[in-house]
CSV table of C-alpha atoms and ligand atoms in Angstrom, one decimal:
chain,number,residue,atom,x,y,z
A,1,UNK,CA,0.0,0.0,0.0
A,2,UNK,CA,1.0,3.5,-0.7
A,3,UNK,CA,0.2,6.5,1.1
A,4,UNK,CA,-0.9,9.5,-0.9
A,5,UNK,CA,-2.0,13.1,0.1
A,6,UNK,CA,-4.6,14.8,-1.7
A,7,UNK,CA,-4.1,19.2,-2.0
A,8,UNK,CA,-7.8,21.3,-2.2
A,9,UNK,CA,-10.2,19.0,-1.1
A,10,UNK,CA,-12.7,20.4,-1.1
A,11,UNK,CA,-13.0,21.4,-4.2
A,12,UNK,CA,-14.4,19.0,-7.5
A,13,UNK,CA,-10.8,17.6,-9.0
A,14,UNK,CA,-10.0,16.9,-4.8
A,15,UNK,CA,-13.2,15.6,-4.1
A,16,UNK,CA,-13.3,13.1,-7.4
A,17,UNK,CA,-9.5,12.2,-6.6
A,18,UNK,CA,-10.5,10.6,-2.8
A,19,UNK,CA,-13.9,8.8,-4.3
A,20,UNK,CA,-11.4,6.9,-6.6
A,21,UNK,CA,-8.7,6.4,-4.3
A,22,UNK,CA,-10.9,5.1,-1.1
A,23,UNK,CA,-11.5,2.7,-4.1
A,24,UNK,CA,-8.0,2.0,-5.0
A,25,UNK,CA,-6.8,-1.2,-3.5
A,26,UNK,CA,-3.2,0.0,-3.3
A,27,UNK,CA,-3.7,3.4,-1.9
A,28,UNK,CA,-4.6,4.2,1.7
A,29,UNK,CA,-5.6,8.5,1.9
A,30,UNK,CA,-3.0,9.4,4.5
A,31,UNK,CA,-4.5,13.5,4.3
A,32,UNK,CA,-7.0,15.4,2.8
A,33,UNK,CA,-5.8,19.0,3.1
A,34,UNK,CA,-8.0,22.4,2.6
A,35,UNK,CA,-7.6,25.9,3.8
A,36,UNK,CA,-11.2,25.8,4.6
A,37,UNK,CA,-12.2,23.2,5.9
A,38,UNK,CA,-9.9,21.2,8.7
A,39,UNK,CA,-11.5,19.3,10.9
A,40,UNK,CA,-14.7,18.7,9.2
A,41,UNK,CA,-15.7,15.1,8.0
A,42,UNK,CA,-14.8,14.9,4.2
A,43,UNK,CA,-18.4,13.5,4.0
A,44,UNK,CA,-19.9,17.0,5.2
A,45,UNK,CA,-18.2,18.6,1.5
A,46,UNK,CA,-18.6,15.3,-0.9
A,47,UNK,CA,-21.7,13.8,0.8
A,48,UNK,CA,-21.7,11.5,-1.8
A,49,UNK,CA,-18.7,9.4,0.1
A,50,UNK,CA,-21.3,9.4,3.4
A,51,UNK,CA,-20.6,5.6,4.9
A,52,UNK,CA,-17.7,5.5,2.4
A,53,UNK,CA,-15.1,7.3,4.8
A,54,UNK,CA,-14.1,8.7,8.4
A,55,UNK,CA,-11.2,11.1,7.1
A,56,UNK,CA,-11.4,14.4,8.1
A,57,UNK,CA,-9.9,17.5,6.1
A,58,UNK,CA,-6.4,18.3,7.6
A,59,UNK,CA,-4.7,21.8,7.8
A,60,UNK,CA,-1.9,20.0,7.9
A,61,UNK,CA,0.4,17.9,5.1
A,62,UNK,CA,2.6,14.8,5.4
A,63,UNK,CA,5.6,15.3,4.1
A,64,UNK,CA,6.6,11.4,4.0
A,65,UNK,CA,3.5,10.5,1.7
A,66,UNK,CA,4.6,8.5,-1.3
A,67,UNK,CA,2.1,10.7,-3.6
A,68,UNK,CA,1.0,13.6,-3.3
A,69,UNK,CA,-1.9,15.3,-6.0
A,70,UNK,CA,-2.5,19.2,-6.2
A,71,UNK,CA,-5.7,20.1,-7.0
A,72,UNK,CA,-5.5,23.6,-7.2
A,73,UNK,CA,-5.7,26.5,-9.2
A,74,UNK,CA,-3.7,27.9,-11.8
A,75,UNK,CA,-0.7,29.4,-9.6
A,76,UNK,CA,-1.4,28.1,-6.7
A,77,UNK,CA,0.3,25.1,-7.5
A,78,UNK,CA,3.9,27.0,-8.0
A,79,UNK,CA,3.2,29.0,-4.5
A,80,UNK,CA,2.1,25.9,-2.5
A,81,UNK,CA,5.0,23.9,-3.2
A,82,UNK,CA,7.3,27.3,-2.4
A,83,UNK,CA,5.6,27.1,0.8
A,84,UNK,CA,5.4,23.7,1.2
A,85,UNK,CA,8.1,20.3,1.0
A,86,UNK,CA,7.8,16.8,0.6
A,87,UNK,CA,10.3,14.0,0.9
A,88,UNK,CA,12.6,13.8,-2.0
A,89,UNK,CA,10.8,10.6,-2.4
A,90,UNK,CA,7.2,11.7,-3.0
A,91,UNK,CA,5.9,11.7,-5.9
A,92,UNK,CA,4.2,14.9,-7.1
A,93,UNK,CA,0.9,15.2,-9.5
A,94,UNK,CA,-0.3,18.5,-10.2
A,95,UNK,CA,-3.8,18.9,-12.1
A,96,UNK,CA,-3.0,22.6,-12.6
A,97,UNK,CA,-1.7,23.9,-16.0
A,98,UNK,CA,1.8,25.3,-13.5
A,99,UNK,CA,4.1,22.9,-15.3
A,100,UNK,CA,2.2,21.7,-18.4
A,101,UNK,CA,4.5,23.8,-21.0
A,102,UNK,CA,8.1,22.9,-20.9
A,103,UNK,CA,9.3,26.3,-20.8
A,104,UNK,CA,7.5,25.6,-17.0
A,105,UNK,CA,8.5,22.0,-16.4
A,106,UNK,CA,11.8,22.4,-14.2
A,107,UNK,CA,11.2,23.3,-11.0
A,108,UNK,CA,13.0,23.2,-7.6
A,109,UNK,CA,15.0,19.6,-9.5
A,110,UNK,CA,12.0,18.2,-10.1
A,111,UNK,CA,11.4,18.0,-14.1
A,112,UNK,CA,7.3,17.6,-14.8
A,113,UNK,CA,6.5,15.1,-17.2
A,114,UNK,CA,3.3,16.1,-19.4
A,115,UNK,CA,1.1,13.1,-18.0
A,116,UNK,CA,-0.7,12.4,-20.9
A,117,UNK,CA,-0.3,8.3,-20.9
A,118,UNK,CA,-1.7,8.1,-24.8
A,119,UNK,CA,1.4,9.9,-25.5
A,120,UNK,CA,3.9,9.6,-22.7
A,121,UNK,CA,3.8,6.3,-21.1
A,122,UNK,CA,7.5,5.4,-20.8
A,123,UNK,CA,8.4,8.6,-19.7
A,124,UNK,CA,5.8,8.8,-16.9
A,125,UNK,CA,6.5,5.4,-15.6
A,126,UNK,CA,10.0,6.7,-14.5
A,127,UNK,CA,9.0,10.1,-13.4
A,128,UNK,CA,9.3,12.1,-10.2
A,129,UNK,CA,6.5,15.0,-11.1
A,130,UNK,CA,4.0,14.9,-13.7
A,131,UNK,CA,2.0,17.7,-15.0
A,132,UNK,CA,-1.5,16.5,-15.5
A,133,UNK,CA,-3.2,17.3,-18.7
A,134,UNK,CA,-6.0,20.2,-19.1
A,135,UNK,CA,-9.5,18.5,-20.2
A,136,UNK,CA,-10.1,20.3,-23.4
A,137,UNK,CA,-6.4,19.7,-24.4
A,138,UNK,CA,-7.5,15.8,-23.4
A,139,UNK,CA,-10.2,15.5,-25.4
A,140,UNK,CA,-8.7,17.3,-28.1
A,141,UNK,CA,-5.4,15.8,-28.0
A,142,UNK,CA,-6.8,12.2,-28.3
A,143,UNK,CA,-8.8,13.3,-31.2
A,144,UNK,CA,-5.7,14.5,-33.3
A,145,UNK,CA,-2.5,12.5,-31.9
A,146,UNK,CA,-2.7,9.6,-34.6
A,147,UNK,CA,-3.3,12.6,-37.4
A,148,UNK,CA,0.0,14.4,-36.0
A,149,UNK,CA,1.9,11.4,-35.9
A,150,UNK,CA,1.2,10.6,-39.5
A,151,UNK,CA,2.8,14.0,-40.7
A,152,UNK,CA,-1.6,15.0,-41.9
A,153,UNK,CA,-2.6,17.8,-40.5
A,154,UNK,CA,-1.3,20.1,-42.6
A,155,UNK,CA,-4.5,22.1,-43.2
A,156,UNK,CA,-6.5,24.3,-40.9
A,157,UNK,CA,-7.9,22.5,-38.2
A,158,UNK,CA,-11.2,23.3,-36.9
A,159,UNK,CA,-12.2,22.6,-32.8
A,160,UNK,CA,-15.3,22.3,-31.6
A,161,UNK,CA,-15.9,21.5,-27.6
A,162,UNK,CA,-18.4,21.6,-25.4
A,163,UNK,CA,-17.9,21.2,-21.5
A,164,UNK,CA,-20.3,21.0,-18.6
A,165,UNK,CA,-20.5,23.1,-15.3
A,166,UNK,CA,-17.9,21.1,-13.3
A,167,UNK,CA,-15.0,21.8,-15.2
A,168,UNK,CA,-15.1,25.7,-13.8
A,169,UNK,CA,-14.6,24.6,-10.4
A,170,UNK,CA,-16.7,24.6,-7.3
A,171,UNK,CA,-16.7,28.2,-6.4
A,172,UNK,CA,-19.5,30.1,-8.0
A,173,UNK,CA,-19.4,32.6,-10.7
A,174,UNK,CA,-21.6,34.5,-13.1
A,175,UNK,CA,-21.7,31.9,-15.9
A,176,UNK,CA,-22.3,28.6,-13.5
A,177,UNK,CA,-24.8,30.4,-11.9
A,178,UNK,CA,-27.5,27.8,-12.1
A,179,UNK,CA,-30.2,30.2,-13.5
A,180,UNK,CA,-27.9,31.4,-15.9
A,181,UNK,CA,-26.5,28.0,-16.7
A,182,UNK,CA,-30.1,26.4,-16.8
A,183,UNK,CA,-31.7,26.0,-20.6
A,184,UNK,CA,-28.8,28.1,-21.5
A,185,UNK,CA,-25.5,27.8,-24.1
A,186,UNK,CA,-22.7,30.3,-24.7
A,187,UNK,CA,-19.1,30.0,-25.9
A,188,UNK,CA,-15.8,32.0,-24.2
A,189,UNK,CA,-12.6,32.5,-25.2
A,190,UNK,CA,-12.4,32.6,-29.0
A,191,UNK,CA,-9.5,31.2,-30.5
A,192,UNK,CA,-7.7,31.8,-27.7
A,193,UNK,CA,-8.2,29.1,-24.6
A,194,UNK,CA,-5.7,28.3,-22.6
A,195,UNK,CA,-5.1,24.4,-22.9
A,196,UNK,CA,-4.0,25.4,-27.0
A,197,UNK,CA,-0.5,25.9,-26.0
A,198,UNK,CA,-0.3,22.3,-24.5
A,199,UNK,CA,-2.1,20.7,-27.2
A,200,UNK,CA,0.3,22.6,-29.6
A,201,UNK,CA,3.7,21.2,-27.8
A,202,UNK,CA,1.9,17.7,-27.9
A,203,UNK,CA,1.2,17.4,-31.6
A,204,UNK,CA,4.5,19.1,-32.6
A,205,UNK,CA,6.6,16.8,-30.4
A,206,UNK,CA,6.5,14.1,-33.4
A,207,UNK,CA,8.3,16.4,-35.4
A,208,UNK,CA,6.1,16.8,-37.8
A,209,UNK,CA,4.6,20.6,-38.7
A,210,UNK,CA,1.0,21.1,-37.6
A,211,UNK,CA,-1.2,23.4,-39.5
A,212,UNK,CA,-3.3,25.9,-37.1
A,213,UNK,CA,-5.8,25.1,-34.3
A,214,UNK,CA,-9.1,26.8,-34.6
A,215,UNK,CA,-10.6,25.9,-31.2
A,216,UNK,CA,-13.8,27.5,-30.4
A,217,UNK,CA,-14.8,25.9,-26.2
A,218,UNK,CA,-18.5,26.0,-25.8
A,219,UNK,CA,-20.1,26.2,-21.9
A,220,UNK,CA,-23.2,23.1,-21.7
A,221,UNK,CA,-26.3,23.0,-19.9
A,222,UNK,CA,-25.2,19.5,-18.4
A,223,UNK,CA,-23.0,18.9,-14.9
A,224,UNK,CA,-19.7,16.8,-16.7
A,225,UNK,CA,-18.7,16.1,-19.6
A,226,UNK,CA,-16.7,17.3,-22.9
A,227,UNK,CA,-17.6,16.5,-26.5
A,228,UNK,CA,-15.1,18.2,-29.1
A,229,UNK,CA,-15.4,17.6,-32.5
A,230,UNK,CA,-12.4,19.0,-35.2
A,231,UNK,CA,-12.4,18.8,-38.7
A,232,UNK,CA,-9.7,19.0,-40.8
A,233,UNK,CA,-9.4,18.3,-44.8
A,234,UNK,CA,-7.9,14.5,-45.4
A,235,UNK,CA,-6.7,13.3,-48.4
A,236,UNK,CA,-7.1,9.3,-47.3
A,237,UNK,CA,-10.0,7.4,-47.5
A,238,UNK,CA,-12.1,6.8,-44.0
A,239,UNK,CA,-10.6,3.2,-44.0
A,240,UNK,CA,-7.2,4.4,-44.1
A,241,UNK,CA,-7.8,7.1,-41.2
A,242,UNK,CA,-9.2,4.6,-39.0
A,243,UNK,CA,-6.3,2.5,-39.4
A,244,UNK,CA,-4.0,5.0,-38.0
A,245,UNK,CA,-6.3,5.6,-35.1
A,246,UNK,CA,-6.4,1.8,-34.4
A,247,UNK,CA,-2.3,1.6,-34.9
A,248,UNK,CA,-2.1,4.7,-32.3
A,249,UNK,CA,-4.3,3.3,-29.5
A,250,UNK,CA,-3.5,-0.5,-29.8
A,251,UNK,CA,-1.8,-0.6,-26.6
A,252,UNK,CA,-3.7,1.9,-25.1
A,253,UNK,CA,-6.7,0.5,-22.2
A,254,UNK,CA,-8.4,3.7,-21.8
A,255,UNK,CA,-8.9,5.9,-25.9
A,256,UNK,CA,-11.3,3.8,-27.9
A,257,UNK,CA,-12.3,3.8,-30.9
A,258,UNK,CA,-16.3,3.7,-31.8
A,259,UNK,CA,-17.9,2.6,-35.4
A,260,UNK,CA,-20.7,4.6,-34.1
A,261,UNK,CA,-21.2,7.9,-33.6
A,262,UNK,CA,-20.3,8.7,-30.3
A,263,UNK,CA,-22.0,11.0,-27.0
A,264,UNK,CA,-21.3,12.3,-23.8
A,265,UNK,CA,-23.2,9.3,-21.5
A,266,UNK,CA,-21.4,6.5,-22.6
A,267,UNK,CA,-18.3,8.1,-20.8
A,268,UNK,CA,-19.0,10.2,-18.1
A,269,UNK,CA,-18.2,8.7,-14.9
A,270,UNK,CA,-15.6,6.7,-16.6
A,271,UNK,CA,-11.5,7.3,-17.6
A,272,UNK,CA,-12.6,6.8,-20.9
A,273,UNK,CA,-12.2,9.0,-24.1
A,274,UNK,CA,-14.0,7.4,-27.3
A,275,UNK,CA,-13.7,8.7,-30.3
A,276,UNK,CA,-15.2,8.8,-33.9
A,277,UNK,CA,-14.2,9.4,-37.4
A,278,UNK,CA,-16.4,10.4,-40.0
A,279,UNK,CA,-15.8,11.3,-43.6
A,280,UNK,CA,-17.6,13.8,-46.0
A,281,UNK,CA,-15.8,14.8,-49.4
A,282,UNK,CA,-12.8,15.4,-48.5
A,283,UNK,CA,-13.3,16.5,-44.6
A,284,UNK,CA,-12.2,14.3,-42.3
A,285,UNK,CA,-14.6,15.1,-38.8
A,286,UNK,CA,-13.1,13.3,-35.6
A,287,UNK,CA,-15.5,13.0,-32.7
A,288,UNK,CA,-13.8,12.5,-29.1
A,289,UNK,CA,-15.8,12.3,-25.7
A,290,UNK,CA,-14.8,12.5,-21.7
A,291,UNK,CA,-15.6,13.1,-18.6
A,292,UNK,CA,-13.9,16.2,-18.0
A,293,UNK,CA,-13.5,15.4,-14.1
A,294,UNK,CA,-12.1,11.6,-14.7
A,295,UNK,CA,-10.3,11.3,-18.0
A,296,UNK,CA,-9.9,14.8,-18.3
A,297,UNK,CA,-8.6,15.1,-14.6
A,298,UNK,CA,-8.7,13.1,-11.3
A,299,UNK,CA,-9.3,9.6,-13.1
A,300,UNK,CA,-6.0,10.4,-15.5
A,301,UNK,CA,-4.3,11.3,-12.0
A,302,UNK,CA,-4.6,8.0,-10.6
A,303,UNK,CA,-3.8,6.7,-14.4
A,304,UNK,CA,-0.7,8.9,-13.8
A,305,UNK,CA,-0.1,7.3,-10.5
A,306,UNK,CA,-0.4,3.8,-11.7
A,307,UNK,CA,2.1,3.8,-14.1
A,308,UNK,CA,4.4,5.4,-11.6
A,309,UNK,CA,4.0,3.3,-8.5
A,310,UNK,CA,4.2,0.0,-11.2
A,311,UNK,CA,0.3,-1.0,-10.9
A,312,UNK,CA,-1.9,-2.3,-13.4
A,313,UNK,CA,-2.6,1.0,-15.1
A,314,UNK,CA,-6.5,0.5,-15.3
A,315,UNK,CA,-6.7,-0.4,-11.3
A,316,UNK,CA,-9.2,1.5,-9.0
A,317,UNK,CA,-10.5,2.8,-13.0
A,318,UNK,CA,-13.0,0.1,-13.9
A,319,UNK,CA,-15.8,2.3,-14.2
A,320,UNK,CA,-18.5,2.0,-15.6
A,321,UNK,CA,-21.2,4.5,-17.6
A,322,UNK,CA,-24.6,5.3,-16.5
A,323,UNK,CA,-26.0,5.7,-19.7
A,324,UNK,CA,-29.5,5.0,-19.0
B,1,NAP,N1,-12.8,20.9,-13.0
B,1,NAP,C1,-12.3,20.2,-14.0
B,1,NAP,O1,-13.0,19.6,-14.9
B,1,NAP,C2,-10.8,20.2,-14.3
B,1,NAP,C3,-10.3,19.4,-15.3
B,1,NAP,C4,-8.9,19.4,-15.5
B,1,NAP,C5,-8.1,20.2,-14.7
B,1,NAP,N2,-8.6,21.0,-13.8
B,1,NAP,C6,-7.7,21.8,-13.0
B,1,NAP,O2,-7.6,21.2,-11.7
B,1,NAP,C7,-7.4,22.2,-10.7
B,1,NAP,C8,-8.5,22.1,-9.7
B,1,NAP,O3,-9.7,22.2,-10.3
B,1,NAP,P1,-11.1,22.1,-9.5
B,1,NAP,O4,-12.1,22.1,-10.6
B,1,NAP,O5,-11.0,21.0,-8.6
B,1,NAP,O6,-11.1,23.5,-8.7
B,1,NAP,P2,-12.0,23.9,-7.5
B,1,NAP,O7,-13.2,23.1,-7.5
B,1,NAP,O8,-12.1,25.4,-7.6
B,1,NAP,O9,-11.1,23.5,-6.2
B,1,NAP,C9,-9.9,24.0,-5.9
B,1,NAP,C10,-9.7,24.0,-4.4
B,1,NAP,O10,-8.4,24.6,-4.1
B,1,NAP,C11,-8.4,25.1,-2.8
B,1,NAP,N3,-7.9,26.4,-2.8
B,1,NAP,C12,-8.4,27.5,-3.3
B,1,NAP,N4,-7.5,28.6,-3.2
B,1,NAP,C13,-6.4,28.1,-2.6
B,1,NAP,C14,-5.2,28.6,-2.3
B,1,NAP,N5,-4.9,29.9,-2.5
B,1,NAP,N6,-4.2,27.8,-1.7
B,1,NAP,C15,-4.5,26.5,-1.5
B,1,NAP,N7,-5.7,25.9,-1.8
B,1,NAP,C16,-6.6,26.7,-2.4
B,1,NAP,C17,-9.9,25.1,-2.3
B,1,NAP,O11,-10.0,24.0,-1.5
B,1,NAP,P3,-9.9,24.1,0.1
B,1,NAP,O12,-10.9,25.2,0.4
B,1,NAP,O13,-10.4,22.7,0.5
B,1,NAP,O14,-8.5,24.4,0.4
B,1,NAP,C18,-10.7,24.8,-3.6
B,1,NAP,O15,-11.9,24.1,-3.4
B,1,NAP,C19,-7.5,23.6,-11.5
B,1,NAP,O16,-6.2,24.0,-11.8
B,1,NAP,C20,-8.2,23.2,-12.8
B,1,NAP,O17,-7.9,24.0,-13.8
B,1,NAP,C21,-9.9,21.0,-13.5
């Protein structure tokens, strides 16, 4: 058993991490730390785990735990471990984007791996720190990978996604506002989003020039979830794109590939990104679906975690839909 420690419980990512890992049969919680909360049962926040677990939050850490995950915001990350140390032992996994670029990936002797297993698996077995993938750039990623490695994208590439509420966070703003959220749809951040410089350094690092992202994130009137669709022109037939998909993910347990068109259900709740191709003319239009909070977050966490700590990589992951 290994002991891990678990930064901003309280909030979804922290709460979704200690529902998977009081499941985990190689993982005993040693903390659950929040600025908020110490003291209070865990249950009182996530009263979904009510039976489930005793642990209380703690405003303290453990340095000598063997992992320990950050769920925290953007920058907090970098200014918790400032404040904060851990044996040179521990493992660190950090959901933030902090160390996701690799102009950010060295810090304090640590180098962050980008912990994106579909692409990195070798290197995150052996690592110390990983930076945990973004959800959009998960979704999106999984989508075009196979197309980057085969040297295809070479004309614009259009991204569609759509996420639900949870993947702004717990804390209350304007646009997840339920009476705003409610019967309602909106997109943000143009062209621009954040999780395009990731997705960027992942498709390049084959080599191979990639023509230019056109991502367009859409907010849902649904709790969890992303469905991203990008279309690209594609000189192959569909036969032949599906074969590179299948030759990318053959050794891969958790991207699969559908013959049917693909939504949101069948994955949410699961680590699971399924994805689609479709072919019209000479458009190529690739489908992918998570759950933002699982695959796109805590779920490739303990993926993350797996690989490091030498476990079967699906273990404490064998989730399953609720589609109906
Ligand atoms: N939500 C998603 O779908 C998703 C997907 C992929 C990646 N991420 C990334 O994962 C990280 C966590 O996301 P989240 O959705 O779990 O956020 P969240 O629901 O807002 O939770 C973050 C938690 O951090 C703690 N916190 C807040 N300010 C802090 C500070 N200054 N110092 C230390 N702790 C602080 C709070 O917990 P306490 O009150 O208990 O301390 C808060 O509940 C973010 O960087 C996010 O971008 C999220």
């Amino acid at each position: 058993m290994i002991k891990a420690g678990i930064i901003g419980g309280s909030g979804y990512t922290g709460g979704e991490l200690v529902r998977l890992l009081l499941n985990h049969p190689q993982v005993n919680i040693d903390f659950v730390y929040s600025t908020t909360r110490a003291g209070q049962p865990v249950t009182a926040t996530h009263q979904d785990l009510l039976g489930l677990t005793d642990l209380k939050f703690s405003g303290e850490v453990n340095s000598g735990v063997d992992v320990v995950f950050l769920c925290l915001g953007h920058g907090n990350s970098t200014k918790f471990l400032a404040e904060n140390s851990f044996d040179t032992h521990t493992k660190i996994i950090d959901l933030s984007n902090d160390f996701r670029l690799q102009k950010d990936a060295e810090y304090h002797k640590k180098t962050f791996i980008y912990g994106l297993p579909e692409l990195n698996k070798e290197k995150i077995k052996t690592a110390a720190a990983i930076a945990n993938p973004g959800c959009f750039a998960t979704a999106i990623q999984l989508a075009l990978l196979p197309l980057a490695k085969a040297d295809v994208l070479q004309n614009d590439i259009h991204i569609n996604a759509v996420t639900g509420s949870t993947g702004a966070g717990v804390g209350l703003s304007s646009t997840s506002h339920f009476s705003w959220r409610n019967n309602n749809a909106s997109w943000y951040k143009p062209f621009t989003h954040q999780h395009l410089g990731e997705i960027g350094e992942s498709l390049n690092s084959f080599g191979n020039k990639t023509a230019k992202l056109h991502f367009l994130p859409n907010r849902g009137n649904f709790t969890r979830g992303i469905l991203a669709t990008a279309y690209t022109r594609f000189e192959g037939s569909l036969n032949e794109a599906k074969k590179l998909y299948k030759e990318f993910y053959s050794d891969t347990i958790f991207t699969q590939l559908s013959e049917e068109p693909i939504h949101l259900k069948q994955v949410v709740n699961t680590n699971q990104c399924h994805v689609h191709l479709h072919k019209h003319e000479d458009i190529l239009l690739i489908t992918s679906a998570i759950d933002n909070l699982i695959k796109g977050a805590s779920g490739q966490a303990v993926q993350n975690m797996n690989l490091m700590f030498d476990f079967f990589e699906n273990t404490g992951l064998q989730l399953k839909a609720g589609v109906f």
